[in-house]
Short mmCIF file of C-alpha atoms in Angstrom, two decimals:
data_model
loop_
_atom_site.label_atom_id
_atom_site.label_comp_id
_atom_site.label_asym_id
_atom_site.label_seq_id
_atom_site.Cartn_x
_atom_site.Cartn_y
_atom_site.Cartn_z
CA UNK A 29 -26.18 1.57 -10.79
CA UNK A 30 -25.52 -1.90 -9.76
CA UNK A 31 -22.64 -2.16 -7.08
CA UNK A 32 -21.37 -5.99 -7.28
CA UNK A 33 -21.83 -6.63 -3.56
CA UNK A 34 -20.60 -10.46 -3.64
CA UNK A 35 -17.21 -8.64 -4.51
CA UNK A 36 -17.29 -5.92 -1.74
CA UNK A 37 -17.84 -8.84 0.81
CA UNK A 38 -15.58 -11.29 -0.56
CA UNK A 39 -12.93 -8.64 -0.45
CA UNK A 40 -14.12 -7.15 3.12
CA UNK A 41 -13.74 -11.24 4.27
CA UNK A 42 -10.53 -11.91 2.51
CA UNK A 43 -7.03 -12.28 4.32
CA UNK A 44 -6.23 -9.20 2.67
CA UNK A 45 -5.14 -6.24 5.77
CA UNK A 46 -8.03 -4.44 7.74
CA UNK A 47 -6.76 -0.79 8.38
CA UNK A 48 -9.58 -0.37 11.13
CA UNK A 49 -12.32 -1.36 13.37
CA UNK A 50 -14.34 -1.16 15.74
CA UNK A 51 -17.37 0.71 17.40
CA UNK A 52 -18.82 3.80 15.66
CA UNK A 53 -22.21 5.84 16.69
CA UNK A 54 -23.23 6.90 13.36
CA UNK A 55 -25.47 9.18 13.08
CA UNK A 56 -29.22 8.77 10.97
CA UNK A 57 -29.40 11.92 9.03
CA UNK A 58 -33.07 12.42 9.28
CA UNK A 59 -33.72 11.68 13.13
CA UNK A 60 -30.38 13.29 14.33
CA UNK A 61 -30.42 9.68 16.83
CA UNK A 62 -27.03 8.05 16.61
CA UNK A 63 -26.85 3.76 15.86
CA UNK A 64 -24.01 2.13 17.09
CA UNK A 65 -22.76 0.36 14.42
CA UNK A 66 -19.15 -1.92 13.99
CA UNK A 67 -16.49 -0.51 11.62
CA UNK A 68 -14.37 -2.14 8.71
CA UNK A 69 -12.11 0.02 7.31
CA UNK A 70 -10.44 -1.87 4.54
CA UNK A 71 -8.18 0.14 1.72
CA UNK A 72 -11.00 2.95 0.67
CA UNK A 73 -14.13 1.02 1.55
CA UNK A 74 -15.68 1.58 5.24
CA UNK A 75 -18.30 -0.97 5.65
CA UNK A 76 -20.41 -1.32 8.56
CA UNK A 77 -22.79 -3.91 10.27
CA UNK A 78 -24.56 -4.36 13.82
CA UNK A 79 -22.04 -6.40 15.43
CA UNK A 80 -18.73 -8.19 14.23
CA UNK A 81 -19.83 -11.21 14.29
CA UNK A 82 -22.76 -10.28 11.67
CA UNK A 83 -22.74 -11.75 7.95
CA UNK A 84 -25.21 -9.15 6.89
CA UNK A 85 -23.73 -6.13 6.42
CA UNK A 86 -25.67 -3.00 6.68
CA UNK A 87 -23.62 -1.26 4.42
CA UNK A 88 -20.91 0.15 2.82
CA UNK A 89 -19.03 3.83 2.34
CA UNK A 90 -16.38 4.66 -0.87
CA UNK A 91 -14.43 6.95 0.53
CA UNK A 92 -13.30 8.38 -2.45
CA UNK A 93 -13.78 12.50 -2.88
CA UNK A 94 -14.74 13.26 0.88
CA UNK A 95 -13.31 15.33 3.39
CA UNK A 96 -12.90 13.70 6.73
CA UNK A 97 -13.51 16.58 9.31
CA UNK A 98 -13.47 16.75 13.33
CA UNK A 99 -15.67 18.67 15.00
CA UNK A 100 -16.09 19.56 18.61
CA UNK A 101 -19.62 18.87 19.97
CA UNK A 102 -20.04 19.80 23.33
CA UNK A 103 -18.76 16.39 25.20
CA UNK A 104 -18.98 14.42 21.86
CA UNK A 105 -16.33 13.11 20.26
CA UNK A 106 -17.52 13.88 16.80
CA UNK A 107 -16.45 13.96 12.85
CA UNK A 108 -17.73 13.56 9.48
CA UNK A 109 -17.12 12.30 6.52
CA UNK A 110 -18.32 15.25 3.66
CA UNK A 111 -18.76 14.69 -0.13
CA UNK A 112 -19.32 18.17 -1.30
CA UNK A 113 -22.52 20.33 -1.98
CA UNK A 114 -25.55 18.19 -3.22
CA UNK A 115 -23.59 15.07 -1.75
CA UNK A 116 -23.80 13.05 0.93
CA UNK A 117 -22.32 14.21 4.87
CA UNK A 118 -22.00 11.09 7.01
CA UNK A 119 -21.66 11.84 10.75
CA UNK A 120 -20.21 9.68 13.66
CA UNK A 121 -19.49 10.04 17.34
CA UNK A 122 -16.74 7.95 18.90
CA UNK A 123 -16.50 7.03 22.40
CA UNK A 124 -13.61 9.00 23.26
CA UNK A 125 -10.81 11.63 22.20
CA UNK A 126 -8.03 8.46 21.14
CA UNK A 127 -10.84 6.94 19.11
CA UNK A 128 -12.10 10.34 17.51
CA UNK A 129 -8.66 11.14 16.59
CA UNK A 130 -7.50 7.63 15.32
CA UNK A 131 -10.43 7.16 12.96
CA UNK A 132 -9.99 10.52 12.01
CA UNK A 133 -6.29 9.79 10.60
CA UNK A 134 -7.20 6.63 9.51
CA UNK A 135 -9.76 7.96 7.46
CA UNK A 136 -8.17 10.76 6.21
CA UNK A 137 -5.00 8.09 4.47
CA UNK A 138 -7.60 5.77 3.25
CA UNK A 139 -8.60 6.87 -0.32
CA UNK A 140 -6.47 5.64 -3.28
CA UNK A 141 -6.01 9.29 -4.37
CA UNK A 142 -4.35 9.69 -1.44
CA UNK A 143 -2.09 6.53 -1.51
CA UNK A 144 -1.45 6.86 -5.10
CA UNK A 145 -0.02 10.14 -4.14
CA UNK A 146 2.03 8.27 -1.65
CA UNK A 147 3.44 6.13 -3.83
CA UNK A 148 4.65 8.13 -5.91
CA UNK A 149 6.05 10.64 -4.02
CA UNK A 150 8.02 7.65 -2.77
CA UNK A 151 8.69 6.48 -5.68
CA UNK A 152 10.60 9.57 -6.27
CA UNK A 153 12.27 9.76 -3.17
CA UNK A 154 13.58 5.64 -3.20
CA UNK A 155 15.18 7.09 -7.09
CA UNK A 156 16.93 10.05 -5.51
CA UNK A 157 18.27 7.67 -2.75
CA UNK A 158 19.54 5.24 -4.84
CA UNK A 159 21.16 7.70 -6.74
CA UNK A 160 22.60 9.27 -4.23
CA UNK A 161 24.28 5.91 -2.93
CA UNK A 162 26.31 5.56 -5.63
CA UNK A 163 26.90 9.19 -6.05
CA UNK A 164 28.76 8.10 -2.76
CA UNK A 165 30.82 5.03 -1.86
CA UNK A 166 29.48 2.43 -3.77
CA UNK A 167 27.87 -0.33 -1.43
CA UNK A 168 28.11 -3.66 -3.29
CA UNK A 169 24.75 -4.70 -2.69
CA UNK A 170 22.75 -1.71 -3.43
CA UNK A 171 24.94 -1.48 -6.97
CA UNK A 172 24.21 -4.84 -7.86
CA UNK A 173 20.56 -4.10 -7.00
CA UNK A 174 18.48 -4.90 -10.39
CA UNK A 175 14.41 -4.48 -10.69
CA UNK A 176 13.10 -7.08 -12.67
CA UNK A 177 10.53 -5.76 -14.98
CA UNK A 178 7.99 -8.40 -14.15
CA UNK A 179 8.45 -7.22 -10.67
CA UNK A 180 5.16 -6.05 -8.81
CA UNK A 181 7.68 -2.81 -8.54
CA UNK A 182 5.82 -0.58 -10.79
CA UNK A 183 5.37 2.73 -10.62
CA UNK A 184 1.44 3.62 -10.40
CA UNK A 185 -0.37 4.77 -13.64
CA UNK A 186 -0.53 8.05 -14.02
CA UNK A 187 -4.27 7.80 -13.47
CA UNK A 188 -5.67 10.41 -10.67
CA UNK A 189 -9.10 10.62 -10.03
CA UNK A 190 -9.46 14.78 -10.25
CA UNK A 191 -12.74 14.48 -7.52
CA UNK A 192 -13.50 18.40 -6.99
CA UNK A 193 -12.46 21.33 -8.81
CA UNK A 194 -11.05 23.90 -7.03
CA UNK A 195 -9.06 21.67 -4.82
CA UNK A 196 -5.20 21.81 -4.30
CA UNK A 197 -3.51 19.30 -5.17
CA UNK A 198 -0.44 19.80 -3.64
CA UNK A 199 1.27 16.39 -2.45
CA UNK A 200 2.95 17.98 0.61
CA UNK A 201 -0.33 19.45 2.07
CA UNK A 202 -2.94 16.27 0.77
CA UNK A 203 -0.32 13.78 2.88
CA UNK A 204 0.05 15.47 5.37
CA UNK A 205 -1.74 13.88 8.79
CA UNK A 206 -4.57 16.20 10.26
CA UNK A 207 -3.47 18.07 12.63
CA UNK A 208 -4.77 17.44 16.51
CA UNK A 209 -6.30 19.76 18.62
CA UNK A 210 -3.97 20.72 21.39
CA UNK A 211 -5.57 19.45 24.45
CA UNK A 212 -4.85 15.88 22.87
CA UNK A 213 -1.80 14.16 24.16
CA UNK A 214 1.13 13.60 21.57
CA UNK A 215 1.81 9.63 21.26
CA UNK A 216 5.12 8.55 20.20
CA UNK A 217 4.72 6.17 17.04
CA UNK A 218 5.98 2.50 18.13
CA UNK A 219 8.98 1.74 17.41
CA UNK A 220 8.84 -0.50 14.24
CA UNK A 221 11.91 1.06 12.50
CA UNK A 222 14.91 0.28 15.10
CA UNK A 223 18.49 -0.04 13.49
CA UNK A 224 17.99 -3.36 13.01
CA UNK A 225 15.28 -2.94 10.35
CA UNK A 226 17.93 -1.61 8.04
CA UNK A 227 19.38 -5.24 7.18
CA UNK A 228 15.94 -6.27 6.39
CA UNK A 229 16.80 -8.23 2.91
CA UNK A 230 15.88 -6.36 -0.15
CA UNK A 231 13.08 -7.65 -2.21
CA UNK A 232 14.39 -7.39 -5.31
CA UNK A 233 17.92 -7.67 -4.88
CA UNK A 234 20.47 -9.62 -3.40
CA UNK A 235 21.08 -9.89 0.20
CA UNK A 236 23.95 -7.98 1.78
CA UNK A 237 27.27 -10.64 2.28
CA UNK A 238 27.17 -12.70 4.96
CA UNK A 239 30.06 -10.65 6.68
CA UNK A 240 28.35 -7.44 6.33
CA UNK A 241 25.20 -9.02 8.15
CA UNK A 242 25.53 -7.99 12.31
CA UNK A 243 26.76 -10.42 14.52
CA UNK A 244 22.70 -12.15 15.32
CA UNK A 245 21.46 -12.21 18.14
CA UNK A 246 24.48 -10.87 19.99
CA UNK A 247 24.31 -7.91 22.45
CA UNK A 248 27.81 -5.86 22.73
CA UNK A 249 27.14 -4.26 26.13
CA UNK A 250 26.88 -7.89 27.78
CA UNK A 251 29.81 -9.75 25.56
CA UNK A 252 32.38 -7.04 25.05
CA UNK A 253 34.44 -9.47 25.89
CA UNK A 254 33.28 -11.98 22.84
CA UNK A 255 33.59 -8.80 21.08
CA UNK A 256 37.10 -8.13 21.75
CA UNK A 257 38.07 -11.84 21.22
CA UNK A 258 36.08 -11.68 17.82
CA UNK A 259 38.35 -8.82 16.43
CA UNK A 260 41.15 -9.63 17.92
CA UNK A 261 41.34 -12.91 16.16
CA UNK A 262 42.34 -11.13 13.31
CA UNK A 263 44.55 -8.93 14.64
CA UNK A 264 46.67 -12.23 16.05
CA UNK A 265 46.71 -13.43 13.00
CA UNK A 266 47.91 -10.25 11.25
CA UNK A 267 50.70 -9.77 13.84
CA UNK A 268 51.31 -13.93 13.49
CA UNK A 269 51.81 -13.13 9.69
CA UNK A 270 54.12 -9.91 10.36
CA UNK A 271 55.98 -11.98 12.70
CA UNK A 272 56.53 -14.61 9.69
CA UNK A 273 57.49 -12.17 7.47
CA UNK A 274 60.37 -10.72 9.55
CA UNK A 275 61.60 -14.07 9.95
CA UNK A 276 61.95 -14.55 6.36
CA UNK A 277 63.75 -11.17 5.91
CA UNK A 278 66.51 -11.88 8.67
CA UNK A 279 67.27 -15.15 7.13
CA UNK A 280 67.66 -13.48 4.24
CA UNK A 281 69.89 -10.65 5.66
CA UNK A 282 72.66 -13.18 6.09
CA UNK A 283 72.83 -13.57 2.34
CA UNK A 284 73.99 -10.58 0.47
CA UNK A 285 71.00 -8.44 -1.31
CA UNK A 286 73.23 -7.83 -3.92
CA UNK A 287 75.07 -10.46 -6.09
CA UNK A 288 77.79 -9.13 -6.85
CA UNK A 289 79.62 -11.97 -8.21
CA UNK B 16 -26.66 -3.50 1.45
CA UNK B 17 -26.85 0.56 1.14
CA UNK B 18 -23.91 2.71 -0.46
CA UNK B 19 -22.91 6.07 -1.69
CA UNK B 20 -24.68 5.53 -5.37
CA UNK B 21 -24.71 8.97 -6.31
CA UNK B 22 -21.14 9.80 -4.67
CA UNK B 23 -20.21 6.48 -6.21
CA UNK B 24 -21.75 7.82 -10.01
CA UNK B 25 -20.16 10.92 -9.77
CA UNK B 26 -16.87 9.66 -9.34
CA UNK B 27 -17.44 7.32 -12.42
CA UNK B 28 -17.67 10.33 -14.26
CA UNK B 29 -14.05 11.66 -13.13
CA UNK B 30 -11.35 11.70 -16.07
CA UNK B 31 -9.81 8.30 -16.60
CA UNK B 32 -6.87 7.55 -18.29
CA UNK B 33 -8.18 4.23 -19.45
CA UNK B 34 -11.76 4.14 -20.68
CA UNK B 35 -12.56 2.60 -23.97
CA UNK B 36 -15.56 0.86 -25.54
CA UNK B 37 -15.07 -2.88 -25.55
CA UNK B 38 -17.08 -5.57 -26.15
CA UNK B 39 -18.15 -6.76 -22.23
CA UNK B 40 -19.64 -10.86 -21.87
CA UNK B 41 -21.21 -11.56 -18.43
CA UNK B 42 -20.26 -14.35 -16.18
CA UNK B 43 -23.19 -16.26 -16.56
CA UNK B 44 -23.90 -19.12 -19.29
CA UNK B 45 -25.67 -17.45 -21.87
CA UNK B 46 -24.50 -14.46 -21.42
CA UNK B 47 -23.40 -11.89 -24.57
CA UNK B 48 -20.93 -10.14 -25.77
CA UNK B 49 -22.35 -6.77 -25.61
CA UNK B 50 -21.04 -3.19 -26.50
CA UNK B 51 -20.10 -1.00 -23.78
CA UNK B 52 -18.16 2.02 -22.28
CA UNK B 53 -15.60 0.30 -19.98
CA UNK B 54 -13.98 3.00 -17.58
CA UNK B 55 -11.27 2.78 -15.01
CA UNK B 56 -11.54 4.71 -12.02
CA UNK B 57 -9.41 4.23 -9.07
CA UNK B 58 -9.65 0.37 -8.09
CA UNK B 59 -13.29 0.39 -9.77
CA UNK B 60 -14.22 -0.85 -13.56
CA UNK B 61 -16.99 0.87 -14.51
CA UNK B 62 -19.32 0.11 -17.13
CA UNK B 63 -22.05 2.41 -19.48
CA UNK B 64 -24.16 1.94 -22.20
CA UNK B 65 -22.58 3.68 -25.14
CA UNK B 66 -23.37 7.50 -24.36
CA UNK B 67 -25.39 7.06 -21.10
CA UNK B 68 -24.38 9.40 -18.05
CA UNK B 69 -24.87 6.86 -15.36
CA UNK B 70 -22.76 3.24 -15.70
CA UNK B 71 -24.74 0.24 -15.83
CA UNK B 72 -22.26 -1.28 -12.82
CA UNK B 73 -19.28 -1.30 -10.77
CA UNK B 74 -16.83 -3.97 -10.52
CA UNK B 75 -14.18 -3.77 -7.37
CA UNK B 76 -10.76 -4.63 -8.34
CA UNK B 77 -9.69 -6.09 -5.30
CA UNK B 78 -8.72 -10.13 -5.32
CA UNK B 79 -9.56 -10.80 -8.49
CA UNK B 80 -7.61 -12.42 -11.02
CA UNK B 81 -6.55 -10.62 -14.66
CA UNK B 82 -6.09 -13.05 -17.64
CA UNK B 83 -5.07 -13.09 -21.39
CA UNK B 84 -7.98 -15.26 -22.63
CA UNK B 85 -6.32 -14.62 -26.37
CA UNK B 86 -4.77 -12.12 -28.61
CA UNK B 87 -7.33 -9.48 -27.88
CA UNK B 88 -9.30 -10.71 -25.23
CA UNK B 89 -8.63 -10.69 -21.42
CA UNK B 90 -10.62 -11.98 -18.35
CA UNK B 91 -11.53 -10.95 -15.49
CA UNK B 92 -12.55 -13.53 -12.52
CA UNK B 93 -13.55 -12.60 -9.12
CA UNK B 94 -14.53 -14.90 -5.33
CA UNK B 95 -12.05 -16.80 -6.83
CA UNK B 96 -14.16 -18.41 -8.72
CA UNK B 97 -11.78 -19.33 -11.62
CA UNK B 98 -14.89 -19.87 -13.98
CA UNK B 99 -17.07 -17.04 -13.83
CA UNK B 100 -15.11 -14.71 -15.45
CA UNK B 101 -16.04 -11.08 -17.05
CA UNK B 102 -14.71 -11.50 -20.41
CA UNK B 103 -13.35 -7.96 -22.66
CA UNK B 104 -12.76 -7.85 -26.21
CA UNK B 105 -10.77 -5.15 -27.09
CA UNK B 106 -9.64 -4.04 -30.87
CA UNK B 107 -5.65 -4.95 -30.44
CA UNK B 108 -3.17 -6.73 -29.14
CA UNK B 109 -1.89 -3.36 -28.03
CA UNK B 110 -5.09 -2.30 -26.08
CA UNK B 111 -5.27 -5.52 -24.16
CA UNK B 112 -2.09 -5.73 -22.61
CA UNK B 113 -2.44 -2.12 -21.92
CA UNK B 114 -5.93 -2.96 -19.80
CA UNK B 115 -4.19 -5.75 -18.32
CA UNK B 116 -1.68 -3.60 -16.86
CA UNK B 117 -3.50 -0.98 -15.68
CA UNK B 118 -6.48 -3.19 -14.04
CA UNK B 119 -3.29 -4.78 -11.87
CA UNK B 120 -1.76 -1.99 -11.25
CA UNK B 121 -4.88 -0.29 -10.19
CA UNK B 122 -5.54 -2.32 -7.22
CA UNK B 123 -5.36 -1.03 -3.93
CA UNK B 124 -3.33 -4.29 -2.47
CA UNK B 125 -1.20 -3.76 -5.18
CA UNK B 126 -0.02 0.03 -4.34
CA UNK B 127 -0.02 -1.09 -0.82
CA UNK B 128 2.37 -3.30 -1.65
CA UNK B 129 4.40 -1.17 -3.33
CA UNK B 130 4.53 1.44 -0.72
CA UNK B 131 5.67 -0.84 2.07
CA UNK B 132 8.67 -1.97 -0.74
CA UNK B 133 9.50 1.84 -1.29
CA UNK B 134 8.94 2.47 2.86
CA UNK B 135 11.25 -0.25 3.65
CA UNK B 136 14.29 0.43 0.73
CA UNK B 137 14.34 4.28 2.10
CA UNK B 138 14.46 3.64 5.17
CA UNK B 139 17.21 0.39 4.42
CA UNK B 140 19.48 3.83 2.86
CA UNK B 141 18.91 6.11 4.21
CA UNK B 142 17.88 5.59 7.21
CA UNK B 143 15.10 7.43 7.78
CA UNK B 144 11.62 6.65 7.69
CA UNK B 145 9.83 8.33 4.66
CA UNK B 146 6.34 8.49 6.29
CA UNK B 147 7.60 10.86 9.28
CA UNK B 148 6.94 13.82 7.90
CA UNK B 149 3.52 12.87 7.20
CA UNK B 150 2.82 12.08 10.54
CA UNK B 151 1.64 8.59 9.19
CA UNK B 152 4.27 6.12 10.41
CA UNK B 153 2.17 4.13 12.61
CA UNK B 154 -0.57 3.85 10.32
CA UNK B 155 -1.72 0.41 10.02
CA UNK B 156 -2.28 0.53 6.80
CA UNK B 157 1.35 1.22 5.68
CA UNK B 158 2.97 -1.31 8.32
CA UNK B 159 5.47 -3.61 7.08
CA UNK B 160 4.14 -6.77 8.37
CA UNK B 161 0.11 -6.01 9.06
CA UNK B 162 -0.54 -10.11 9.26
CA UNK B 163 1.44 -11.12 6.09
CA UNK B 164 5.67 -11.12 5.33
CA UNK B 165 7.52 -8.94 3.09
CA UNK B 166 7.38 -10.86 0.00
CA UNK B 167 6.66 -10.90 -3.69
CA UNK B 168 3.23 -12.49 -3.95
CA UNK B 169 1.72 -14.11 -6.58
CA UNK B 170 -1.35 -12.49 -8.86
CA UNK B 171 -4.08 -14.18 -7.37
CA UNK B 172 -3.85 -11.59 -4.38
CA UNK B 173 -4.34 -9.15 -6.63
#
């Protein structure tokens, strides 16, 4: 079967994201030597070459129907990638624990089974949201949210490659990140998603009002003072107004409320 | 350059909700329109000789661009080379817009895409980051910004 390569490395060379790379010892299946090769990992395609810098690439891995396993080899930090009986088991050794471990997750999200999945189980949960805001108070920019239908906002075919009989399919369990040996240090995810992420403009609907947008830029802990100024603005002008008003009603007093002719 | 061919094969034979036989013309000048068994299977296009077990090829469906070439026909051009096109004839209107769709759709960039959109609106009401209980938050794959900004894009990423 011909496999358009031009494609594979247009697409490995493209602007498009790389997931992963770097330094693998993979492992020749009929010597049992290891190579050390460099790693692409780019959506479900893991291609490798001798160095980075390389235009020839060795070669390339669909990783599409494989189980990513880790194994412990006495001081190597080992794991495989296995197709099934009859198929193909492709073995590596990274440097170290981090590296073992973060190819090992990386690998295990890459297929498009697996992010098709993902989708639409999120998919699912961005309807029940949305429902659920204006179950509650309604927000005026999430009601007035509209999806265009020529939007890339699609949900996914219902297309799933079934790779293996046998296997559960169960979204919950596929999704879920392999679970770490013990000994290995839990690292707290960066933090990407701080409050203010949650005024990030929505794609396909109209920005929040300017005055529901935070004050930018400004820090309350160092200008309480601005702060207090800020809001008290209005409340000067709302006693100004009250003050106005009870004017009005005392000149008014001096006339009688009724005419009584 | 080596790959998984037979790992590759078998997962051309995997249930596809879009396969058809259309007529196929190569990119080259002088290439035919020839009969064939066009399968979609994750982001690949494969494509058989009527009732052979192995496909002929594989196309990756990764930045290329998907055209209406007419009524029935629709294009597909890769290394963004806007003249070498694959060319499919299909038997209605119907059909072809469907393979259109599902070719776009079918990309990998595409889904990624969508993913971050659906990551980021959770999170925007919610509050709460959907990939958590995954335990894949800091994936770099599903990152918001991983070298480009959040916006709409136009199909020639695709």
């Amino acid at each position: 079967m011909k496999l358009h390569e031009k494609i594979l490395t247009h697409y490995l060379s493209c602007t498009s994201p790389v997931d992963k790379e770097g330094y693998l010892n993979k492992k020749k299946n009929r010597n049992d030597t290891y190579h050390r090769r460099w790693f692409v990992l780019k959506a479900n395609l893991l291609f490798y070459q001798e160095r980075p810098a390389d235009r020839h690439l060795l070669g390339v891995i669909v990783l599409e129907g494989c189980a990513v396993q880790h194994s412990e080899t006495d001081g190597h930090f080992t794991f495989s990638l296995v197709f099934g009986p009859g198929l193909k088991t492709y073995r590596f050794a990274a440097v170290d624990r981090q590296g073992q471990e973060s190819w090992v997750k990386a690998l295990h999200s890459a297929s498009h089974c697996y992010l098709s999945m993902l989708v639409k189980d999120l998919a699912r949960q961005y309807e029940e949201a949305k429902q659920q805001q204006s179950l509650g108070e309604s927000h005026p920019s999430v009601s007035a949210l509209k999806l265009p239908t020529n939007s890339f906002l699609f949900t996914t075919t219902q297309q799933t490659a079934v790779v293996r009989e046998g296997r559960s399919f169960s979204a919950s369990t596929l999704l879920q990140a392999p679970s770490i040996p013990a000994k290995a240090v839990a690292k707290k995810s960066p933090k990407l998603w701080t409050r203010r992420h949650a005024y990030v403009t929505p794609l396909n609907g109209p920005a929040p009002l300017y005055g529901e947008w935070p004050l930018v830029g400004f820090d309350p802990l160092e200008d309480f003072s601005t702060l207090h100024d800020y809001y008290g603005q209005e409340v000067k002008k709302a006693r100004e107004d009250w003050l106005k008003s009870r004017q009005k009603e005392e000149d008014h007093t001096d006339q009688d409320l009724i005419d009584l002719g | 350059m080596r790959f998984n061919e037979k790992e590759l094969v078998l997962l051309s034979r995997q249930p596809s909700e879009r396969a058809a036989e259309l007529g196929m013309r190569g990119p080259k000048k002088g290439d035919v329109v020839k009969k064939r068994l066009v399968k979609l299977v994750v982001n690949f296009l494969f494509y058989f000789r009527t009732d052979e077990e192995e496909p002929i090829g594989a196309l990756l469906l990764e930045q290329c661009r998907v055209e209406r070439e007419d009524s029935q026909t629709f294009s597909i051009a890769f290394l963004d080379e806007a003249e070498r096109k694959y060319v499919f004839e299909c038997d209605t209107e119907e059909q072809c817009a469907e393979w259109i769709d599902s070719i776009i759709k079918a990309s990998y960039e595409f889904m990624r895409k969508n993913l971050i959109f659906y990551r980021t609106e959770i999170h925007r009401l919610t509050g709460k980051d959907p990939l958590e209980q995954y335990g894949i938050s800091d994936e770099a794959r599903f990152q918001v910004s991983n070298g480009r900004p959040l916006v709409a894009r136009d199909t020639s990423s695709l």
